[in-house]
Amino acid sequence: MEYWGGTLGYRSMKCSARVRSLRGSATLAVTARAKALRAAGRDVIGFGAGEPDFDTPGFVKTAASESLAAGHTKYAPTPGSPDLRTAIADRMRTHNRIECGPEHVVVTVGAKHAAFEVMQCLVDPGDEVVVVTPAWLSYRPMIELAGGVVVECPAAIRDGFKIEPAALEAAMSDRTVAVILNSPCNPTGVCYTPDELAGLARVIASHPTATLVSDEIYEDLTYPEMAGGVGPFSPGSLPELRERTVTLNGLSKSMAMTGWRIGWAVAPGDDGAIAKAMTRLQSQMTSGIATFLMPAACEAIRRQPETSGPMRIVFAERARLVADLLDGIARFDTVPPSGAFYAFPDVSRCFGLTSPGGRMIDSAGSFAEALLEEKEVAVVPGDDFGDVARNHIRLSFACSEDQIRAGVGRIREWVDALA
Ligand code: PMP
Ligand code: GLU
């Protein structure tokens, strides 16, 4: 299976070297492959997609329909309408304790777009960006497309997928322009405590040229009831980093709105210099999100707790279930997830074995491929999440408890039968 969607060759039409060597998103590719197999009648259980299985709340859909009917169909300000930027700034101030105003907010086409733009705005060729890995697989291409150099700071499973301040210090240099932190983390499901984040923040603060990019897209999905679990915390609220943090968030995960493509960056530092730079860049690229979505996004933000609260409880139960079920697979090593909706077991004890269908398992990729072919369970191989992630697979538990039981049951049966 070509998880990265294939290499773009060209015959008569030129394709830039920059894009020729670009790998497509493996998470999206696995999700698409599972959907296609299901459409073809195969009984695939999908642990690929990083998207909630909940529907977008009715009140958000209604707000969008009403906004459309009211004729909000013309161009809107690139960084978002004043109402929406104010709603986001209000939430970031009251909920995340980040001192900011509407002028520091840029609304983007999903948090992915925000991350991409931030890298374009922070990174010059040769600049280094420290990424704590395992990390969401889109950070590397975003940094590299900006000409930057990725410096991985590995958080191995034996360390609970977390780094200490000393490791971050060792990864940083005078060429470091940014550090990306993502707590709760995709793909490990791990959350840092406020004290741990404050420790990392002190290291970043001691490097005057470094900006913290804090990707908090999973902030509403934390499970303090799990071992090692804590609530969310925004390092941009720390006075020493207020001037040098860009916080990313959006409605995809917390409001089950992945297909709406609504995210944002909040960058209060330097009088909103990065927010202004992002706005200039965005004005030459996508302009803003669809105008009639802006009132619906305001409504979603206003009523966020009543949706994400109950959803969080369901995900916490699933996290417990997944942790228990994975614990029962003797050849897996796993850290129980305490945030987001991912588990990231190390499957390397399966390497060197042959599957019931006769396939040699020698990597996370061959594991995932054989599992899909032979047991119809879709997972994402760890390779693109960082060097330290190569022996892992990612399971997204954004599906029903029945599917989790059935899917992990199939994995267990199959892994037990490897010989
Ligand atoms: N950050 C992380 C860590 C993610 O997992 C994702 C994927 N949903 C995003 C950002 C982007 O989310 P979206 O573009 O759907 O808002
Ligand atoms: N971020 C989600 C994931 O990791 C959605 C897919 C993507 O945008 O990468 O599965």
Short mmCIF file of C-alpha atoms and ligand atoms in Angstrom, two decimals:
data_model
loop_
_atom_site.label_atom_id
_atom_site.label_comp_id
_atom_site.label_asym_id
_atom_site.label_seq_id
_atom_site.Cartn_x
_atom_site.Cartn_y
_atom_site.Cartn_z
CA MET A 1 0.00 0.00 0.00
CA GLU A 2 1.31 3.44 -0.86
CA TYR A 3 0.47 5.22 2.38
CA TRP A 4 1.88 8.46 1.13
CA GLY A 5 -0.26 8.49 -2.01
CA GLY A 6 2.59 7.80 -4.40
CA THR A 7 5.49 9.81 -5.73
CA LEU A 8 4.56 12.49 -8.21
CA GLY A 9 6.43 11.80 -11.40
CA TYR A 10 5.93 13.94 -14.48
CA ARG A 11 6.25 13.37 -18.21
CA SER A 12 5.46 16.55 -20.11
CA MET A 13 4.34 18.82 -17.31
CA LYS A 14 6.81 20.25 -14.87
CA CYS A 15 6.36 19.46 -11.19
CA SER A 16 8.55 21.38 -8.77
CA ALA A 17 11.30 19.51 -6.95
CA ARG A 18 9.78 20.79 -3.72
CA VAL A 19 6.54 18.95 -4.35
CA ARG A 20 8.03 15.97 -6.20
CA SER A 21 9.72 14.86 -3.03
CA LEU A 22 6.72 15.63 -0.81
CA ARG A 23 4.95 12.73 0.85
CA GLY A 24 1.17 13.04 1.08
CA SER A 25 -0.48 12.68 4.50
CA ALA A 26 -0.47 9.02 5.56
CA THR A 27 -3.32 9.60 8.01
CA LEU A 28 -5.57 10.93 5.26
CA ALA A 29 -4.41 8.15 2.89
CA VAL A 30 -5.27 5.38 5.36
CA THR A 31 -8.63 6.99 6.08
CA ALA A 32 -9.42 7.20 2.36
CA ARG A 33 -8.29 3.62 1.76
CA ALA A 34 -10.50 2.27 4.58
CA LYS A 35 -13.49 4.21 3.23
CA ALA A 36 -12.91 2.93 -0.30
CA LEU A 37 -12.65 -0.68 0.89
CA ARG A 38 -15.86 -0.26 2.90
CA ALA A 39 -17.62 1.21 -0.13
CA ALA A 40 -16.48 -1.85 -2.07
CA GLY A 41 -18.28 -4.05 0.43
CA ARG A 42 -15.36 -5.08 2.67
CA ASP A 43 -16.01 -5.25 6.41
CA VAL A 44 -13.21 -2.86 7.36
CA ILE A 45 -12.85 -1.55 10.91
CA GLY A 46 -11.14 1.81 10.65
CA PHE A 47 -8.72 2.94 13.35
CA GLY A 48 -7.10 5.30 10.85
CA ALA A 49 -9.12 8.49 10.84
CA GLY A 50 -8.27 11.17 13.36
CA GLU A 51 -11.82 12.48 13.37
CA PRO A 52 -14.61 12.17 15.90
CA ASP A 53 -17.43 9.82 14.87
CA PHE A 54 -19.93 12.30 16.39
CA ASP A 55 -22.05 14.51 14.17
CA THR A 56 -21.64 18.29 14.22
CA PRO A 57 -24.22 19.70 16.71
CA GLY A 58 -27.52 20.69 15.14
CA PHE A 59 -27.30 24.25 16.46
CA VAL A 60 -24.11 24.83 14.45
CA LYS A 61 -25.70 23.49 11.28
CA THR A 62 -28.75 25.69 11.87
CA ALA A 63 -26.55 28.75 12.40
CA ALA A 64 -24.77 28.03 9.08
CA SER A 65 -28.05 27.59 7.18
CA GLU A 66 -29.46 30.79 8.66
CA SER A 67 -26.28 32.66 7.85
CA LEU A 68 -26.46 31.43 4.24
CA ALA A 69 -30.13 32.37 3.99
CA ALA A 70 -29.29 35.80 5.40
CA GLY A 71 -26.97 36.33 2.45
CA HIS A 72 -23.50 36.11 4.01
CA THR A 73 -22.04 35.09 0.69
CA LYS A 74 -19.52 37.82 -0.14
CA TYR A 75 -15.84 38.22 0.70
CA ALA A 76 -15.13 38.73 4.39
CA PRO A 77 -11.98 40.08 6.07
CA THR A 78 -9.06 37.66 5.50
CA PRO A 79 -8.31 36.93 9.19
CA GLY A 80 -12.02 36.42 9.99
CA SER A 81 -14.98 38.66 10.82
CA PRO A 82 -14.62 40.98 13.83
CA ASP A 83 -17.31 38.93 15.64
CA LEU A 84 -15.49 35.66 15.13
CA ARG A 85 -12.07 37.02 16.07
CA THR A 86 -13.63 38.53 19.19
CA ALA A 87 -15.35 35.24 20.10
CA ILE A 88 -12.04 33.38 19.74
CA ALA A 89 -10.05 35.99 21.68
CA ASP A 90 -12.67 35.93 24.46
CA ARG A 91 -12.42 32.16 24.70
CA MET A 92 -8.63 32.19 24.66
CA ARG A 93 -8.60 34.80 27.44
CA THR A 94 -11.19 33.24 29.73
CA HIS A 95 -10.67 29.54 29.02
CA ASN A 96 -6.96 29.37 28.15
CA ARG A 97 -5.81 32.38 30.22
CA ILE A 98 -3.89 33.77 27.25
CA GLU A 99 -3.78 37.57 27.28
CA CYS A 100 -4.89 38.47 23.79
CA GLY A 101 -7.33 40.53 21.75
CA PRO A 102 -9.17 40.00 18.46
CA GLU A 103 -6.30 41.64 16.57
CA HIS A 104 -4.06 38.72 17.58
CA VAL A 105 -6.35 36.07 16.07
CA VAL A 106 -6.17 34.69 12.53
CA VAL A 107 -8.93 32.33 11.43
CA THR A 108 -7.67 29.65 9.05
CA VAL A 109 -8.93 26.76 6.93
CA GLY A 110 -8.49 24.26 9.76
CA ALA A 111 -5.66 24.15 12.29
CA LYS A 112 -3.55 22.46 9.60
CA HIS A 113 -3.61 25.66 7.56
CA ALA A 114 -2.71 27.66 10.68
CA ALA A 115 0.31 25.42 11.34
CA PHE A 116 1.41 25.70 7.72
CA GLU A 117 1.18 29.49 7.75
CA VAL A 118 2.98 29.80 11.06
CA MET A 119 5.91 27.83 9.65
CA GLN A 120 5.94 30.05 6.57
CA CYS A 121 5.99 33.11 8.81
CA LEU A 122 8.64 31.94 11.30
CA VAL A 123 11.11 29.90 9.29
CA ASP A 124 13.84 30.99 6.87
CA PRO A 125 15.96 28.50 4.93
CA GLY A 126 18.37 26.74 7.29
CA ASP A 127 16.48 27.68 10.45
CA GLU A 128 15.89 24.85 12.89
CA VAL A 129 12.55 23.82 14.34
CA VAL A 130 12.53 21.42 17.26
CA VAL A 131 9.74 18.88 17.09
CA VAL A 132 9.08 16.61 20.05
CA THR A 133 8.48 13.21 18.46
CA PRO A 134 6.41 11.09 18.00
CA ALA A 135 4.58 14.04 16.45
CA TRP A 136 1.75 14.69 14.05
CA LEU A 137 3.14 13.78 10.65
CA SER A 138 2.32 17.09 8.94
CA TYR A 139 4.78 19.18 10.96
CA ARG A 140 7.86 17.90 9.15
CA PRO A 141 6.67 18.66 5.60
CA MET A 142 5.38 22.06 6.73
CA ILE A 143 8.78 22.96 8.18
CA GLU A 144 10.67 21.60 5.19
CA LEU A 145 8.44 23.43 2.69
CA ALA A 146 9.44 26.61 4.51
CA GLY A 147 13.12 25.65 4.02
CA GLY A 148 13.59 24.76 7.67
CA VAL A 149 15.48 21.90 9.24
CA VAL A 150 13.61 19.55 11.57
CA VAL A 151 15.42 18.67 14.79
CA GLU A 152 13.64 15.75 16.41
CA CYS A 153 13.62 15.62 20.19
CA PRO A 154 12.62 12.02 20.82
CA ALA A 155 10.18 11.06 23.57
CA ALA A 156 10.50 7.29 23.69
CA ILE A 157 7.82 4.95 24.97
CA ARG A 158 10.07 3.96 27.90
CA ASP A 159 9.86 7.60 29.04
CA GLY A 160 6.08 7.60 28.73
CA PHE A 161 6.40 9.52 25.43
CA LYS A 162 7.53 12.65 27.30
CA ILE A 163 10.72 14.69 27.30
CA GLU A 164 12.50 16.39 30.18
CA PRO A 165 13.66 20.04 30.00
CA ALA A 166 17.30 18.90 29.67
CA ALA A 167 16.48 16.99 26.47
CA LEU A 168 14.79 20.05 25.00
CA GLU A 169 17.77 22.20 25.96
CA ALA A 170 20.09 19.74 24.20
CA ALA A 171 17.96 19.83 21.03
CA MET A 172 17.95 23.64 20.85
CA SER A 173 20.68 25.79 19.35
CA ASP A 174 21.12 29.41 18.34
CA ARG A 175 19.54 28.44 15.01
CA THR A 176 16.30 27.29 16.69
CA VAL A 177 13.46 29.53 15.63
CA ALA A 178 10.59 27.43 16.93
CA VAL A 179 9.66 24.50 19.14
CA ILE A 180 6.42 22.64 18.48
CA LEU A 181 4.60 21.13 21.44
CA ASN A 182 1.33 19.24 21.10
CA SER A 183 -0.36 18.27 24.35
CA PRO A 184 -2.61 16.24 24.23
CA CYS A 185 -0.47 14.56 21.60
CA ASN A 186 -1.27 13.04 18.26
CA PRO A 187 -0.19 10.20 17.92
CA THR A 188 0.68 9.13 21.49
CA GLY A 189 -2.41 10.28 23.39
CA VAL A 190 -0.12 11.65 26.12
CA CYS A 191 -0.63 14.94 28.02
CA TYR A 192 1.97 16.99 29.85
CA THR A 193 1.12 18.38 33.28
CA PRO A 194 1.14 22.18 33.77
CA ASP A 195 4.39 21.85 35.76
CA GLU A 196 6.03 19.83 33.01
CA LEU A 197 4.94 22.38 30.42
CA ALA A 198 6.22 25.20 32.61
CA GLY A 199 9.61 23.42 32.80
CA LEU A 200 9.78 23.16 29.01
CA ALA A 201 8.59 26.74 28.67
CA ARG A 202 11.49 27.96 30.84
CA VAL A 203 13.94 26.33 28.44
CA ILE A 204 12.29 27.98 25.45
CA ALA A 205 12.15 31.32 27.25
CA SER A 206 15.91 31.13 27.82
CA HIS A 207 16.49 31.07 24.04
CA PRO A 208 15.56 34.60 22.98
CA THR A 209 15.10 33.77 19.29
CA ALA A 210 12.79 30.78 19.75
CA THR A 211 9.00 30.82 19.46
CA LEU A 212 6.79 28.17 21.00
CA VAL A 213 4.13 26.81 18.68
CA SER A 214 1.60 25.14 20.95
CA ASP A 215 -0.83 22.96 19.04
CA GLU A 216 -3.83 22.56 21.36
CA ILE A 217 -6.32 21.09 18.91
CA TYR A 218 -7.15 18.26 21.38
CA GLU A 219 -7.44 20.48 24.48
CA ASP A 220 -11.06 19.52 25.18
CA LEU A 221 -10.20 15.82 25.07
CA THR A 222 -8.19 15.16 28.23
CA TYR A 223 -8.87 12.32 30.65
CA PRO A 224 -7.74 13.11 34.18
CA GLU A 225 -9.50 9.89 35.19
CA MET A 226 -6.81 7.84 33.38
CA ALA A 227 -3.40 7.00 34.89
CA GLY A 228 -1.13 9.99 34.22
CA GLY A 229 -4.12 12.05 33.13
CA VAL A 230 -4.41 15.80 33.69
CA GLY A 231 -6.61 18.62 32.43
CA PRO A 232 -5.55 20.95 29.62
CA PHE A 233 -3.06 23.77 30.06
CA SER A 234 -1.92 26.48 27.65
CA PRO A 235 1.77 27.40 27.97
CA GLY A 236 0.97 30.68 26.19
CA SER A 237 -0.63 31.74 29.49
CA LEU A 238 2.79 31.77 31.19
CA PRO A 239 4.07 35.36 31.47
CA GLU A 240 7.58 34.40 30.34
CA LEU A 241 6.22 33.02 27.06
CA ARG A 242 3.26 35.28 26.35
CA GLU A 243 5.27 37.31 23.86
CA ARG A 244 6.69 34.27 22.14
CA THR A 245 3.91 31.72 21.83
CA VAL A 246 1.64 31.02 18.91
CA THR A 247 -1.30 28.88 20.04
CA LEU A 248 -3.13 26.77 17.48
CA ASN A 249 -6.64 25.46 17.88
CA GLY A 250 -9.88 24.93 16.00
CA LEU A 251 -13.27 23.31 15.92
CA SER A 252 -12.41 20.04 14.13
CA LYS A 253 -11.99 17.82 17.16
CA SER A 254 -13.75 19.54 20.04
CA MET A 255 -16.94 20.24 18.07
CA ALA A 256 -16.83 17.29 15.64
CA MET A 257 -16.41 19.72 12.74
CA THR A 258 -13.50 18.21 10.77
CA GLY A 259 -15.15 18.82 7.39
CA TRP A 260 -15.96 22.46 8.09
CA ARG A 261 -12.29 23.44 8.00
CA ILE A 262 -12.23 26.05 10.75
CA GLY A 263 -9.10 26.63 12.82
CA TRP A 264 -7.07 29.55 14.15
CA ALA A 265 -3.81 30.85 15.47
CA VAL A 266 -3.49 33.29 18.35
CA ALA A 267 -0.24 35.24 18.43
CA PRO A 268 -0.29 38.17 20.87
CA GLY A 269 3.49 38.69 20.92
CA ASP A 270 5.27 41.65 19.37
CA ASP A 271 2.04 43.54 18.96
CA GLY A 272 0.55 40.72 16.92
CA ALA A 273 3.42 40.72 14.39
CA ILE A 274 2.95 37.04 13.48
CA ALA A 275 -0.82 37.44 13.25
CA LYS A 276 -0.27 40.33 10.85
CA ALA A 277 2.27 38.32 8.84
CA MET A 278 -0.11 35.36 8.64
CA THR A 279 -2.87 37.67 7.46
CA ARG A 280 -0.65 39.06 4.68
CA LEU A 281 0.31 35.54 3.62
CA GLN A 282 -3.27 34.31 3.77
CA SER A 283 -4.46 37.29 1.71
CA GLN A 284 -2.31 35.93 -1.11
CA MET A 285 -3.41 32.36 -0.66
CA THR A 286 -6.87 31.28 0.52
CA SER A 287 -8.26 34.62 1.71
CA GLY A 288 -10.46 33.53 4.61
CA ILE A 289 -12.81 30.69 5.46
CA ALA A 290 -16.28 30.70 3.83
CA THR A 291 -18.06 33.86 4.97
CA PHE A 292 -21.34 32.16 5.88
CA LEU A 293 -19.48 29.81 8.24
CA MET A 294 -18.27 32.64 10.42
CA PRO A 295 -21.53 33.19 12.38
CA ALA A 296 -21.81 29.39 12.78
CA ALA A 297 -18.26 29.27 14.15
CA CYS A 298 -19.19 32.01 16.67
CA GLU A 299 -22.14 29.92 17.79
CA ALA A 300 -19.97 26.79 18.03
CA ILE A 301 -17.43 28.60 20.22
CA ARG A 302 -20.13 30.13 22.41
CA ARG A 303 -21.68 26.72 23.08
CA GLN A 304 -18.50 24.63 22.96
CA PRO A 305 -18.65 23.22 26.53
CA GLU A 306 -22.13 21.75 26.11
CA THR A 307 -20.88 19.67 23.14
CA SER A 308 -17.30 18.84 24.02
CA GLY A 309 -18.11 18.05 27.68
CA PRO A 310 -20.34 15.01 26.97
CA MET A 311 -18.09 13.95 24.09
CA ARG A 312 -15.09 14.01 26.40
CA ILE A 313 -16.82 11.58 28.77
CA VAL A 314 -17.47 9.12 25.94
CA PHE A 315 -13.86 9.38 24.74
CA ALA A 316 -12.57 8.87 28.28
CA GLU A 317 -14.51 5.60 28.47
CA ARG A 318 -13.10 4.53 25.12
CA ALA A 319 -9.58 5.42 26.24
CA ARG A 320 -10.01 3.11 29.23
CA LEU A 321 -11.38 0.34 27.01
CA VAL A 322 -8.59 0.65 24.44
CA ALA A 323 -5.94 0.68 27.16
CA ASP A 324 -7.38 -2.49 28.73
CA LEU A 325 -7.76 -4.29 25.40
CA LEU A 326 -4.27 -3.40 24.17
CA ASP A 327 -2.86 -4.51 27.49
CA GLY A 328 -4.16 -7.96 26.61
CA ILE A 329 -1.95 -8.20 23.51
CA ALA A 330 1.25 -9.76 24.81
CA ARG A 331 3.42 -8.66 21.89
CA PHE A 332 2.45 -4.97 22.22
CA ASP A 333 3.89 -2.31 24.52
CA THR A 334 1.54 0.62 25.11
CA VAL A 335 1.21 3.78 27.17
CA PRO A 336 -2.46 4.20 28.18
CA PRO A 337 -3.85 7.27 26.39
CA SER A 338 -4.86 10.16 28.63
CA GLY A 339 -5.83 12.62 25.92
CA ALA A 340 -6.90 12.95 22.26
CA PHE A 341 -8.18 9.69 20.76
CA TYR A 342 -5.04 7.82 19.88
CA ALA A 343 -3.09 4.86 21.20
CA PHE A 344 0.40 4.23 19.88
CA PRO A 345 1.64 0.73 20.70
CA ASP A 346 5.15 -0.49 19.91
CA VAL A 347 4.70 -3.57 17.73
CA SER A 348 8.37 -4.43 17.16
CA ARG A 349 8.06 -7.74 18.98
CA CYS A 350 6.03 -8.85 15.95
CA PHE A 351 8.91 -8.13 13.57
CA GLY A 352 10.64 -11.18 12.07
CA LEU A 353 7.41 -13.20 12.30
CA THR A 354 5.14 -14.40 9.50
CA SER A 355 1.44 -13.66 9.34
CA PRO A 356 -1.26 -16.32 8.97
CA GLY A 357 -1.58 -15.16 5.32
CA GLY A 358 2.14 -15.78 4.73
CA ARG A 359 3.39 -12.20 4.86
CA MET A 360 6.71 -11.36 6.51
CA ILE A 361 6.28 -8.66 9.15
CA ASP A 362 9.43 -6.56 9.35
CA SER A 363 8.20 -3.00 9.89
CA ALA A 364 5.20 -1.01 11.08
CA GLY A 365 4.31 -0.53 7.41
CA SER A 366 4.26 -4.25 6.62
CA PHE A 367 2.36 -4.86 9.87
CA ALA A 368 -0.33 -2.33 8.90
CA GLU A 369 -0.54 -3.57 5.33
CA ALA A 370 -0.90 -7.22 6.31
CA LEU A 371 -3.40 -6.43 9.05
CA LEU A 372 -5.61 -4.57 6.61
CA GLU A 373 -5.39 -7.28 3.95
CA GLU A 374 -5.86 -10.23 6.28
CA LYS A 375 -8.08 -8.88 9.06
CA GLU A 376 -9.61 -5.79 7.53
CA VAL A 377 -8.45 -3.48 10.31
CA ALA A 378 -6.99 -0.12 9.28
CA VAL A 379 -4.24 1.46 11.41
CA VAL A 380 -1.56 4.05 10.57
CA PRO A 381 2.08 2.88 10.60
CA GLY A 382 4.32 5.03 12.79
CA ASP A 383 7.06 5.86 10.28
CA ASP A 384 5.96 9.39 9.37
CA PHE A 385 5.47 10.39 13.02
CA GLY A 386 9.25 10.55 13.59
CA ASP A 387 12.35 8.36 13.85
CA VAL A 388 11.43 7.25 17.37
CA ALA A 389 7.98 6.20 16.08
CA ARG A 390 9.06 3.67 13.47
CA ASN A 391 8.20 0.58 15.53
CA HIS A 392 4.72 1.82 16.38
CA ILE A 393 1.26 1.82 14.89
CA ARG A 394 -1.42 4.42 15.60
CA LEU A 395 -4.96 3.43 16.47
CA SER A 396 -7.56 6.18 16.46
CA PHE A 397 -10.38 5.23 18.81
CA ALA A 398 -12.83 7.73 17.35
CA CYS A 399 -15.33 4.93 16.79
CA SER A 400 -17.91 3.04 18.84
CA GLU A 401 -17.05 0.75 21.75
CA ASP A 402 -18.40 -2.18 19.71
CA GLN A 403 -16.02 -1.37 16.89
CA ILE A 404 -13.15 -0.97 19.33
CA ARG A 405 -13.91 -4.38 20.88
CA ALA A 406 -14.28 -6.07 17.50
CA GLY A 407 -11.27 -4.33 15.92
CA VAL A 408 -8.81 -4.85 18.77
CA GLY A 409 -10.17 -8.40 19.06
CA ARG A 410 -9.21 -9.02 15.43
CA ILE A 411 -5.77 -7.51 16.00
CA ARG A 412 -5.19 -9.67 19.04
CA GLU A 413 -6.24 -12.85 17.26
CA TRP A 414 -3.99 -12.03 14.33
CA VAL A 415 -0.98 -11.01 16.41
CA ASP A 416 -1.32 -14.16 18.51
CA ALA A 417 -1.25 -16.21 15.31
CA LEU A 418 2.02 -14.68 14.03
CA ALA A 419 4.70 -17.37 13.94
N1 PMP B 1 -2.86 19.38 14.80
C1 PMP B 1 -2.91 18.08 15.11
C2 PMP B 1 -2.05 17.57 16.19
C3 PMP B 1 -3.80 17.23 14.43
O1 PMP B 1 -3.87 15.95 14.77
C4 PMP B 1 -4.58 17.75 13.39
C5 PMP B 1 -5.40 16.82 12.58
N2 PMP B 1 -6.67 16.99 12.73
C6 PMP B 1 -4.50 19.12 13.13
C7 PMP B 1 -3.61 19.91 13.83
C8 PMP B 1 -5.31 19.79 12.05
O2 PMP B 1 -6.67 19.76 12.28
P1 PMP B 1 -7.68 20.52 11.33
O3 PMP B 1 -6.93 21.03 10.16
O4 PMP B 1 -8.71 19.50 10.95
O5 PMP B 1 -8.25 21.63 12.15
N1 GLU B 2 -5.01 15.03 12.00
C1 GLU B 2 -5.86 13.90 11.80
C2 GLU B 2 -5.04 12.64 11.90
O1 GLU B 2 -3.91 12.70 12.33
C3 GLU B 2 -6.61 14.02 10.51
C4 GLU B 2 -5.84 13.77 9.27
C5 GLU B 2 -4.81 14.83 9.02
O2 GLU B 2 -5.20 15.96 8.80
O3 GLU B 2 -3.65 14.48 9.12
O4 GLU B 2 -5.53 11.59 11.59
#
